Each structure stands twice: as C-alpha cells, then as structure tokens.
Amino acid sequence: MLHQQNLTVNAAGHLAVGGVDAVALAGEYGTPLYVLDEDMVRERMRLYRDVMAQAFPAGSRPYYASKALCCKALCAWAHEEGLGLDAVSAGEIYTALAAGVPAADICFHGNAKTEAELRCAIASGVGLIAADGEEELARIDAVAAALHARPRVLLRVTPGIDPHTFAAVNTGVVDVKFGVPIPTGQALAATRTALGMKHMDLAGFHCHIGSQIFDASPFHLEVDVMLSFLDQVRRELGYTVGVLDLGGGFAVPYTEDEPVPDCEEMLRRTAERLDARCRELDYPAPAVLMEPGRGIVGAAGVTLYTVQNVKSVPGGSTFAAVDGGMGDNPRYALYGARHSAVIADRAGDPADRRVTIAGRCCESGDLVGEDVPLQAPRAGDTLAVLVTGAYNYSMASNYNRVPRPPIVALRGGESRIIVRRETAEDLVRLDV
Ligand SMILES: *Cc1c(COP(=O)(O)O)cnc(C)c1O
C-alpha cells in the first residue's frame, strides 16, 4: 500500500484512514464516498504557513489554491490556519465569502474573467487580482473606475520554464493560454501599461510554472527568471515590486513508484535562492506568495466505492466495476492519471494481482485505473482509491445523472459530513 502515515491496517485487517475504519465509514455513510483527513489537511496548511513565515521575507504567506477542492469547510480551514485563498471564478469567491473568509485574503485568478466576475471581485474588495494581459488590465481599470475602487493587481507573466525538464524555454512553454510572456518582451510592455492605469495599484507579479513538481530546481529557475525580469523592470520603468507570487505545483505521490517530495526543503531552498538573487542584484526582498493546491489536499483524500461486479476476460484483464468513476474522479479519463488503490476489507493481504477498476458510466473510457496492483476483489468489497483529495470533488459531474458523493471529514478519530450527498431531487432542481 502507498506509504502514508495516516493510512494503516487495523486489527480487523481493514484499511484505516486517520485511524478510522474505512469499511465502517462506507457502511455508515454509503458509497461512493469522499473521505478527507482534516487533521492532515490542517497539518499541511500549517507547514506551508510556518515555513514560509520563517524562510521568506516579511509578509510572505501561502494562498490555498481552492480549485483543488473548494467547499465552505475547506475555505474556512484555510482561513483558520492563516492562509490566503486563490479563487478562479465568482463561484469560488462566493464560496470563500460564505465560509467567512475576508475578501482581503482572496486572490482572484483566471484567464477569461468575465466583466460580471470582475465587478463581483472588485465590489467585494478582494485583496489581489491576477491580471492576465493588457486587455484585462484595461477592463479591470474600467470596472474599478465605475465602482470608485482601486484594486491591487498582480500581473501574471509567463517565465517560459518547463518544470519537467527544468529548462528555460523561449518558445513552446510561453505559447500557452495563461499569462504574458517575459521572453517576447510583452510582459515588460504590459507592466508599463499597468503602471499607467489610473484605477489600480500594481502590487507585483504572478507566475505559475506547472504541477507535480517534485524538487526545488524548477522553482530555482523560476526565481532566477523572475528576478532578472524584476531587475529589468526596475531599470527600464523605475518600478520595484512589493509582491512576488511564485504559484503552486507542489507534487504529491500517487503511486508507490513516485518519490515522496520534501515540501519543507523545497520551500527553504527556494527562499535561499531568492535571498541570494536579491543580494546579487541589490533588490529589496519582495513578499513571496505561493499557491499550493494539490500539495495541501491531495494526499488527505480517499474515495470509497463498493465493488459491484467482477469479471475476468480469459488471457485478458480482470475488471472490478464500482459504483462511481469518471463522475467523481475524471482524472484518468482526462489525463490518464494513476492512483493507488486497496481493497479496504482485506488491506493487509498482498496486492498480488492487476485489476482494471471500471466506473459505472456508459463510456468504455470510464476507468479509475488500469492494471492497478490490488488484492483479489469480490462483489460487495469496499474499494479505496487513494490520494483523491485534489481535483476529484472539484471536477465531479452528474454524467448519467449520478448524484455526486458527499465529503466526510475526519478529525481526531471522529467523522462528520462537510458536503452532503446529492439526491435525485438535487438532480432535477434546475430543470424547468
Ligand atoms: C492550478 C494552480 C495552482 C495550484 O496548482 P497545484 O498543482 O494544485 O498546486 C496554483 N496557482 C495557479 C495559478 C494555478 O493555476
């Protein structure tokens, strides 16, 4: 089984999550069921908060990228633990405000913000807006003028780094839908535009180089490219930034063969690099923001299903069909993402066969995983798919009119519902 401290096998031979029996949870709340280890989520939040406060310049802090898993409870936990919050839609802003997150702690992102969303963000007084290009700067300025507001803006730039080769690339990686490229000179031009706008304050820059980053090297390269850019902006435009947002992308291991990244080490080494570059350039150290999403919630989530049907094709695959699938976890269908899994009823048994976990939807591509090492599955078993805290619930759909599962949070060995199960009534609620 995936090595993770909160996943154990109890005396009954069952999988336990945060000390709570997974088979009992499935019995109590039904399946499919998202289980979230709240203690682990809060621990991760505090780790980012504390290391950033110690290692980075004054004012540095993490912003939880709420798109990874957004509901009122998660927003409230992030706020309680002292994190800011990233939102990428009016819906995420609404959820955060409904959870009691102060607007000043929200950073509003997105590459296609609508005018209505900009009005919502500016009227509610969000602390930062990450502007994605010249046209958006003009729209933010116009909305701010109409609302007699003066938002603080980060300009999202594209440093042109491929985090998976750790190389700075002049083309290709700048040819993406997010941000304004530095290598083409457009970022400098947009900075000039932002500084000329009458109804906003340019607080600094934002960049995000990708996901599933396992060590500090891509962040080092990001710091290098960004500090060179900051230096150029200072020389050519006389502007020195107060805030540098380096984005998210901290990896979590999904399978046994992936390394366990040391997030604290990644943060500390990134801070050292920033410090060294600022000294070299004699640049006043900016407050740093980072935006972990997956790194906070990913490993804290487990999805429980009930095995409905087991089939073997002679000489082919063994299929275990479960009562969920792409509706609650579209990651395999979307990007071929891999997850570890375990038969929760016999978690101590050797995972001595390869099983294709099939979802319930009418699509042959609706799989949770192919050739997953697993104990022999039987109908009625509780199947646990691990590391499903990020980009599962937040990407869920009602395809085939299957109600979305609830989320149960575990804290101090107790469980409670934080998002209730959808009902048939919920499914027709919007039908006219
Ligand atoms: C997706 C995203 C994040 C979070 O990414 P993770 O890989 O979940 O850490 C942070 N910032 C921005 C701008 C993003 O688009």
Tab-separated table of N, CA and C in Angstrom, residues 280-408:
chain	number	residue	atom	x	y	z
A	280	GLU	N	22.536	39.638	-4.877
A	280	GLU	CA	23.353	39.879	-6.077
A	280	GLU	C	22.907	41.128	-6.816
A	281	LEU	N	21.580	41.291	-6.902
A	281	LEU	CA	21.036	42.391	-7.698
A	281	LEU	C	20.791	43.633	-6.848
A	282	ASP	N	21.047	43.510	-5.555
A	282	ASP	CA	20.738	44.581	-4.623
A	282	ASP	C	19.259	44.992	-4.787
A	283	TYR	N	18.418	43.962	-4.792
A	283	TYR	CA	16.980	44.183	-4.983
A	283	TYR	C	16.279	43.984	-3.643
A	284	PRO	N	15.442	44.925	-3.204
A	284	PRO	CA	14.754	44.753	-1.914
A	284	PRO	C	13.856	43.522	-1.946
A	285	ALA	N	14.032	42.624	-0.976
A	285	ALA	CA	13.327	41.340	-0.993
A	285	ALA	C	11.812	41.547	-0.988
A	286	PRO	N	11.112	41.029	-2.005
A	286	PRO	CA	9.648	41.161	-2.034
A	286	PRO	C	8.989	40.122	-1.130
A	287	ALA	N	7.774	40.397	-0.678
A	287	ALA	CA	6.966	39.373	-0.007
A	287	ALA	C	6.633	38.312	-1.047
A	288	VAL	N	6.757	37.059	-0.658
A	288	VAL	CA	6.511	35.968	-1.606
A	288	VAL	C	5.197	35.274	-1.270
A	289	LEU	N	4.406	35.028	-2.296
A	289	LEU	CA	3.202	34.210	-2.138
A	289	LEU	C	3.432	32.915	-2.897
A	290	MET	N	2.952	31.802	-2.337
A	290	MET	CA	2.937	30.555	-3.098
A	290	MET	C	1.543	29.969	-2.980
A	291	GLU	N	1.163	29.158	-3.966
A	291	GLU	CA	-0.236	28.756	-4.085
A	291	GLU	C	-0.419	27.247	-4.165
A	292	PRO	N	-0.112	26.533	-3.088
A	292	PRO	CA	-0.290	25.081	-3.129
A	292	PRO	C	-1.772	24.702	-3.144
A	293	GLY	N	-2.119	23.775	-4.001
A	293	GLY	CA	-3.479	23.234	-4.018
A	293	GLY	C	-3.386	21.753	-3.694
A	294	ARG	N	-2.942	20.982	-4.699
A	294	ARG	CA	-2.763	19.539	-4.550
A	294	ARG	C	-1.891	19.191	-3.350
A	295	GLY	N	-0.818	19.971	-3.129
A	295	GLY	CA	0.118	19.684	-2.051
A	295	GLY	C	-0.537	19.745	-0.678
A	296	ILE	N	-1.661	20.448	-0.578
A	296	ILE	CA	-2.368	20.531	0.701
A	296	ILE	C	-3.426	19.441	0.841
A	297	VAL	N	-4.237	19.250	-0.196
A	297	VAL	CA	-5.370	18.324	-0.031
A	297	VAL	C	-5.218	16.969	-0.693
A	298	GLY	N	-4.302	16.860	-1.679
A	298	GLY	CA	-4.252	15.644	-2.487
A	298	GLY	C	-4.179	14.364	-1.674
A	299	ALA	N	-3.130	14.257	-0.853
A	299	ALA	CA	-2.882	13.001	-0.143
A	299	ALA	C	-3.846	12.790	1.016
A	300	ALA	N	-4.598	13.832	1.378
A	300	ALA	CA	-5.523	13.715	2.514
A	300	ALA	C	-6.862	13.090	2.112
A	301	GLY	N	-7.044	12.833	0.820
A	301	GLY	CA	-8.332	12.324	0.352
A	301	GLY	C	-8.282	10.862	-0.059
A	302	VAL	N	-9.340	10.135	0.262
A	302	VAL	CA	-9.510	8.741	-0.160
A	302	VAL	C	-10.952	8.627	-0.648
A	303	THR	N	-11.162	7.954	-1.780
A	303	THR	CA	-12.537	7.735	-2.232
A	303	THR	C	-12.898	6.268	-2.016
A	304	LEU	N	-14.043	6.053	-1.385
A	304	LEU	CA	-14.510	4.683	-1.134
A	304	LEU	C	-15.639	4.341	-2.104
A	305	TYR	N	-15.517	3.183	-2.704
A	305	TYR	CA	-16.548	2.662	-3.608
A	305	TYR	C	-16.959	1.277	-3.124
A	306	THR	N	-18.096	0.796	-3.635
A	306	THR	CA	-18.435	-0.608	-3.425
A	306	THR	C	-18.246	-1.341	-4.750
A	307	VAL	N	-17.534	-2.455	-4.695
A	307	VAL	CA	-17.353	-3.271	-5.901
A	307	VAL	C	-18.700	-3.915	-6.223
A	308	GLN	N	-19.154	-3.715	-7.461
A	308	GLN	CA	-20.464	-4.232	-7.856
A	308	GLN	C	-20.348	-5.537	-8.627
A	309	ASN	N	-19.246	-5.676	-9.345
A	309	ASN	CA	-19.220	-6.675	-10.385
A	309	ASN	C	-17.764	-6.975	-10.707
A	310	VAL	N	-17.389	-8.246	-10.678
A	310	VAL	CA	-16.009	-8.607	-11.021
A	310	VAL	C	-16.041	-9.526	-12.230
A	311	LYS	N	-15.232	-9.214	-13.229
A	311	LYS	CA	-15.212	-10.011	-14.462
A	311	LYS	C	-13.781	-10.236	-14.896
A	312	SER	N	-13.531	-11.439	-15.389
A	312	SER	CA	-12.208	-11.671	-15.963
A	312	SER	C	-12.371	-12.112	-17.397
A	313	VAL	N	-11.552	-11.547	-18.250
A	313	VAL	CA	-11.528	-11.988	-19.638
A	313	VAL	C	-10.363	-12.977	-19.725
A	314	PRO	N	-10.610	-14.258	-20.152
A	314	PRO	CA	-9.505	-15.223	-20.196
A	314	PRO	C	-8.317	-14.676	-20.992
A	315	GLY	N	-7.178	-14.687	-20.383
A	315	GLY	CA	-5.977	-14.150	-21.030
A	315	GLY	C	-5.957	-12.629	-21.081
A	316	GLY	N	-7.007	-11.994	-20.532
A	316	GLY	CA	-7.066	-10.522	-20.571
A	316	GLY	C	-7.123	-9.947	-19.172
A	317	SER	N	-7.896	-8.897	-19.032
A	317	SER	CA	-7.894	-8.158	-17.770
A	317	SER	C	-8.920	-8.701	-16.790
A	318	THR	N	-8.692	-8.405	-15.514
A	318	THR	CA	-9.729	-8.553	-14.503
A	318	THR	C	-10.327	-7.165	-14.295
A	319	PHE	N	-11.649	-7.087	-14.404
A	319	PHE	CA	-12.331	-5.811	-14.198
A	319	PHE	C	-13.080	-5.849	-12.883
A	320	ALA	N	-12.920	-4.801	-12.088
A	320	ALA	CA	-13.775	-4.614	-10.926
A	320	ALA	C	-14.577	-3.353	-11.198
A	321	ALA	N	-15.895	-3.515	-11.362
A	321	ALA	CA	-16.731	-2.351	-11.649
A	321	ALA	C	-17.270	-1.800	-10.338
A	322	VAL	N	-17.160	-0.480	-10.179
A	322	VAL	CA	-17.553	0.151	-8.912
A	322	VAL	C	-18.712	1.125	-9.128
A	323	ASP	N	-19.290	1.580	-8.027
A	323	ASP	CA	-20.476	2.427	-8.096
A	323	ASP	C	-20.159	3.914	-8.300
A	324	GLY	N	-18.968	4.217	-8.798
A	324	GLY	CA	-18.604	5.606	-9.121
A	324	GLY	C	-17.765	5.595	-10.372
A	325	GLY	N	-16.808	6.528	-10.477
A	325	GLY	CA	-15.935	6.541	-11.647
A	325	GLY	C	-15.707	7.955	-12.135
A	326	MET	N	-15.801	8.147	-13.462
A	326	MET	CA	-15.443	9.450	-14.023
A	326	MET	C	-16.334	10.579	-13.515
A	327	GLY	N	-17.493	10.258	-13.007
A	327	GLY	CA	-18.363	11.296	-12.450
A	327	GLY	C	-17.759	11.920	-11.200
A	328	ASP	N	-17.101	11.116	-10.374
A	328	ASP	CA	-16.490	11.657	-9.152
A	328	ASP	C	-14.979	11.813	-9.267
A	329	ASN	N	-14.357	11.117	-10.236
A	329	ASN	CA	-12.918	11.234	-10.447
A	329	ASN	C	-12.598	11.131	-11.936
A	330	PRO	N	-12.624	12.269	-12.625
A	330	PRO	CA	-12.394	12.234	-14.083
A	330	PRO	C	-10.914	12.244	-14.455
A	331	ARG	N	-10.026	12.072	-13.488
A	331	ARG	CA	-8.600	12.295	-13.768
A	331	ARG	C	-8.002	11.255	-14.718
A	332	TYR	N	-8.476	10.020	-14.631
A	332	TYR	CA	-7.937	9.022	-15.558
A	332	TYR	C	-8.440	9.296	-16.972
A	333	ALA	N	-9.737	9.575	-17.069
A	333	ALA	CA	-10.314	9.853	-18.384
A	333	ALA	C	-9.703	11.115	-18.995
A	334	LEU	N	-9.392	12.111	-18.163
A	334	LEU	CA	-8.861	13.378	-18.666
A	334	LEU	C	-7.390	13.308	-19.025
A	335	TYR	N	-6.584	12.787	-18.089
A	335	TYR	CA	-5.148	12.786	-18.352
A	335	TYR	C	-4.440	11.468	-18.060
A	336	GLY	N	-5.183	10.390	-18.022
A	336	GLY	CA	-4.525	9.103	-17.783
A	336	GLY	C	-3.849	9.044	-16.427
A	337	ALA	N	-4.350	9.830	-15.466
A	337	ALA	CA	-3.713	9.898	-14.146
A	337	ALA	C	-3.806	8.557	-13.436
A	338	ARG	N	-2.749	8.213	-12.699
A	338	ARG	CA	-2.727	6.942	-11.980
A	338	ARG	C	-2.981	7.170	-10.495
A	339	HIS	N	-3.656	6.212	-9.876
A	339	HIS	CA	-3.897	6.242	-8.437
A	339	HIS	C	-3.612	4.855	-7.877
A	340	SER	N	-3.144	4.804	-6.629
A	340	SER	CA	-3.074	3.530	-5.924
A	340	SER	C	-4.453	3.211	-5.377
A	341	ALA	N	-4.716	1.912	-5.186
A	341	ALA	CA	-5.999	1.503	-4.623
A	341	ALA	C	-5.781	0.302	-3.724
A	342	VAL	N	-6.763	0.062	-2.866
A	342	VAL	CA	-6.663	-1.070	-1.955
A	342	VAL	C	-8.077	-1.570	-1.661
A	343	ILE	N	-8.214	-2.899	-1.532
A	343	ILE	CA	-9.483	-3.458	-1.059
A	343	ILE	C	-9.513	-3.235	0.447
A	344	ALA	N	-10.377	-2.330	0.898
A	344	ALA	CA	-10.341	-1.901	2.298
A	344	ALA	C	-10.643	-3.064	3.250
A	345	ASP	N	-11.439	-4.043	2.799
A	345	ASP	CA	-11.807	-5.179	3.654
A	345	ASP	C	-10.627	-6.108	3.942
A	346	ARG	N	-9.657	-6.162	3.013
A	346	ARG	CA	-8.512	-7.059	3.182
A	346	ARG	C	-7.218	-6.304	2.876
A	347	ALA	N	-7.081	-5.169	3.544
A	347	ALA	CA	-5.982	-4.254	3.221
A	347	ALA	C	-4.620	-4.848	3.564
A	348	GLY	N	-4.597	-5.831	4.484
A	348	GLY	CA	-3.326	-6.435	4.874
A	348	GLY	C	-2.877	-7.535	3.926
A	349	ASP	N	-3.773	-7.998	3.062
A	349	ASP	CA	-3.403	-9.061	2.114
A	349	ASP	C	-2.481	-8.506	1.034
A	350	PRO	N	-1.666	-9.379	0.458
A	350	PRO	CA	-0.792	-8.884	-0.615
A	350	PRO	C	-1.605	-8.438	-1.842
A	351	ALA	N	-1.161	-7.339	-2.431
A	351	ALA	CA	-1.799	-6.835	-3.656
A	351	ALA	C	-1.184	-7.609	-4.807
A	352	ASP	N	-1.640	-8.864	-4.979
A	352	ASP	CA	-0.914	-9.777	-5.859
A	352	ASP	C	-1.547	-9.933	-7.234
A	353	ARG	N	-2.477	-9.074	-7.577
A	353	ARG	CA	-2.961	-9.115	-8.958
A	353	ARG	C	-3.167	-7.723	-9.513
A	354	ARG	N	-3.344	-7.673	-10.817
A	354	ARG	CA	-3.537	-6.397	-11.513
A	354	ARG	C	-4.989	-6.322	-11.939
A	355	VAL	N	-5.642	-5.251	-11.542
A	355	VAL	CA	-7.084	-5.132	-11.784
A	355	VAL	C	-7.369	-3.812	-12.478
A	356	THR	N	-8.260	-3.852	-13.449
A	356	THR	CA	-8.736	-2.620	-14.060
A	356	THR	C	-10.013	-2.212	-13.325
A	357	ILE	N	-9.966	-1.018	-12.745
A	357	ILE	CA	-11.109	-0.535	-11.974
A	357	ILE	C	-12.000	0.251	-12.927
A	358	ALA	N	-13.192	-0.280	-13.155
A	358	ALA	CA	-14.098	0.316	-14.134
A	358	ALA	C	-15.146	1.142	-13.426
A	359	GLY	N	-15.437	2.306	-13.999
A	359	GLY	CA	-16.501	3.155	-13.479
A	359	GLY	C	-17.852	2.688	-13.980
A	360	ARG	N	-18.905	3.354	-13.521
A	360	ARG	CA	-20.259	2.926	-13.817
A	360	ARG	C	-20.875	3.617	-15.025
A	361	CYS	N	-20.179	4.584	-15.593
A	361	CYS	CA	-20.775	5.372	-16.669
A	361	CYS	C	-20.725	4.643	-18.015
A	362	CYS	N	-21.618	5.075	-18.904
A	362	CYS	CA	-21.735	4.434	-20.215
A	362	CYS	C	-20.694	4.972	-21.178
A	363	GLU	N	-19.443	4.683	-20.882
A	363	GLU	CA	-18.293	5.106	-21.680
A	363	GLU	C	-17.235	4.053	-21.436
A	364	SER	N	-16.661	3.457	-22.484
A	364	SER	CA	-15.615	2.478	-22.174
A	364	SER	C	-14.384	3.144	-21.588
A	365	GLY	N	-14.243	4.456	-21.798
A	365	GLY	CA	-13.112	5.188	-21.210
A	365	GLY	C	-13.320	5.538	-19.744
A	366	ASP	N	-14.474	5.176	-19.182
A	366	ASP	CA	-14.717	5.484	-17.769
A	366	ASP	C	-14.023	4.452	-16.894
A	367	LEU	N	-12.742	4.710	-16.646
A	367	LEU	CA	-11.938	3.831	-15.797
A	367	LEU	C	-11.335	4.674	-14.681
A	368	VAL	N	-11.141	4.061	-13.530
A	368	VAL	CA	-10.428	4.751	-12.447
A	368	VAL	C	-8.943	4.415	-12.542
A	369	GLY	N	-8.640	3.295	-13.154
A	369	GLY	CA	-7.245	2.923	-13.364
A	369	GLY	C	-7.162	1.589	-14.066
A	370	GLU	N	-6.063	1.363	-14.786
A	370	GLU	CA	-5.854	0.085	-15.469
A	370	GLU	C	-4.672	-0.633	-14.842
A	371	ASP	N	-4.802	-1.945	-14.709
A	371	ASP	CA	-3.709	-2.776	-14.185
A	371	ASP	C	-3.179	-2.252	-12.853
A	372	VAL	N	-4.111	-1.936	-11.972
A	372	VAL	CA	-3.746	-1.424	-10.646
A	372	VAL	C	-3.435	-2.618	-9.740
A	373	PRO	N	-2.273	-2.629	-9.067
A	373	PRO	CA	-1.984	-3.720	-8.133
A	373	PRO	C	-3.031	-3.733	-7.013
A	374	LEU	N	-3.652	-4.907	-6.789
A	374	LEU	CA	-4.788	-4.945	-5.858
A	374	LEU	C	-4.935	-6.342	-5.267
A	375	GLN	N	-5.559	-6.428	-4.094
A	375	GLN	CA	-5.985	-7.700	-3.534
A	375	GLN	C	-7.119	-8.235	-4.430
A	376	ALA	N	-7.376	-9.542	-4.367
A	376	ALA	CA	-8.441	-10.112	-5.199
A	376	ALA	C	-9.778	-9.458	-4.844
A	377	PRO	N	-10.430	-8.791	-5.813
A	377	PRO	CA	-11.676	-8.101	-5.489
A	377	PRO	C	-12.878	-9.033	-5.520
A	378	ARG	N	-13.855	-8.774	-4.658
A	378	ARG	CA	-15.110	-9.522	-4.660
A	378	ARG	C	-16.258	-8.527	-4.627
A	379	ALA	N	-17.386	-8.921	-5.210
A	379	ALA	CA	-18.563	-8.044	-5.161
A	379	ALA	C	-18.894	-7.763	-3.699
A	380	GLY	N	-19.214	-6.518	-3.409
A	380	GLY	CA	-19.549	-6.134	-2.040
A	380	GLY	C	-18.381	-5.558	-1.261
A	381	ASP	N	-17.159	-5.748	-1.775
A	381	ASP	CA	-15.994	-5.162	-1.101
A	381	ASP	C	-16.042	-3.638	-1.151
A	382	THR	N	-15.402	-3.034	-0.166
A	382	THR	CA	-15.160	-1.586	-0.214
A	382	THR	C	-13.800	-1.374	-0.864
A	383	LEU	N	-13.796	-0.676	-1.976
A	383	LEU	CA	-12.548	-0.375	-2.679
A	383	LEU	C	-12.156	1.066	-2.366
A	384	ALA	N	-10.929	1.248	-1.891
A	384	ALA	CA	-10.448	2.597	-1.573
A	384	ALA	C	-9.458	3.039	-2.645
A	385	VAL	N	-9.736	4.179	-3.265
A	385	VAL	CA	-8.786	4.772	-4.204
A	385	VAL	C	-8.114	5.914	-3.452
A	386	LEU	N	-6.770	5.897	-3.464
A	386	LEU	CA	-6.006	6.790	-2.584
A	386	LEU	C	-5.592	8.079	-3.283
A	387	VAL	N	-5.285	9.076	-2.475
A	387	VAL	CA	-4.780	10.374	-2.955
A	387	VAL	C	-5.786	11.023	-3.917
A	388	THR	N	-7.023	11.110	-3.461
A	388	THR	CA	-8.068	11.693	-4.312
A	388	THR	C	-8.589	13.016	-3.737
A	389	GLY	N	-7.796	13.656	-2.865
A	389	GLY	CA	-8.270	14.907	-2.259
A	389	GLY	C	-8.312	16.073	-3.237
A	390	ALA	N	-7.424	16.053	-4.232
A	390	ALA	CA	-7.347	17.189	-5.157
A	390	ALA	C	-7.934	16.831	-6.514
A	391	TYR	N	-8.637	17.781	-7.100
A	391	TYR	CA	-9.153	17.650	-8.466
A	391	TYR	C	-10.025	16.416	-8.658
A	392	ASN	N	-10.768	16.044	-7.648
A	392	ASN	CA	-11.762	14.983	-7.766
A	392	ASN	C	-13.132	15.605	-7.540
A	393	TYR	N	-13.456	15.900	-6.269
A	393	TYR	CA	-14.746	16.557	-5.997
A	393	TYR	C	-14.889	17.829	-6.840
A	394	SER	N	-13.787	18.594	-6.953
A	394	SER	CA	-13.902	19.878	-7.661
A	394	SER	C	-14.099	19.692	-9.161
A	395	MET	N	-13.821	18.519	-9.694
A	395	MET	CA	-14.037	18.265	-11.124
A	395	MET	C	-15.211	17.319	-11.363
A	396	ALA	N	-15.964	16.998	-10.333
A	396	ALA	CA	-17.023	15.992	-10.466
A	396	ALA	C	-18.180	16.499	-11.327
A	397	SER	N	-18.885	15.586	-11.943
A	397	SER	CA	-20.049	15.945	-12.765
A	397	SER	C	-21.208	15.010	-12.440
A	398	ASN	N	-22.346	15.318	-13.032
A	398	ASN	CA	-23.530	14.471	-12.871
A	398	ASN	C	-23.770	13.627	-14.117
A	399	TYR	N	-22.712	13.295	-14.852
A	399	TYR	CA	-22.895	12.484	-16.055
A	399	TYR	C	-23.695	11.225	-15.713
A	400	ASN	N	-24.597	10.875	-16.604
A	400	ASN	CA	-25.537	9.764	-16.405
A	400	ASN	C	-26.500	10.038	-15.239
A	401	ARG	N	-26.590	11.297	-14.871
A	401	ARG	CA	-27.441	11.702	-13.733
A	401	ARG	C	-27.142	10.851	-12.490
A	402	VAL	N	-25.858	10.742	-12.225
A	402	VAL	CA	-25.438	10.083	-10.985
A	402	VAL	C	-25.182	11.197	-9.968
A	403	PRO	N	-25.816	11.140	-8.819
A	403	PRO	CA	-25.604	12.189	-7.808
A	403	PRO	C	-24.152	12.199	-7.339
A	404	ARG	N	-23.633	13.392	-7.061
A	404	ARG	CA	-22.248	13.466	-6.570
A	404	ARG	C	-22.165	12.996	-5.113
A	405	PRO	N	-21.040	12.329	-4.787
A	405	PRO	CA	-20.878	11.792	-3.424
A	405	PRO	C	-20.709	12.905	-2.398
A	406	PRO	N	-20.962	12.575	-1.145
A	406	PRO	CA	-20.692	13.530	-0.062
A	406	PRO	C	-19.214	13.522	0.308
A	407	ILE	N	-18.805	14.517	1.088
A	407	ILE	CA	-17.453	14.520	1.659
A	407	ILE	C	-17.585	14.379	3.165
A	408	VAL	N	-16.860	13.397	3.694
A	408	VAL	CA	-16.802	13.195	5.146
A	408	VAL	C	-15.414	13.618	5.613
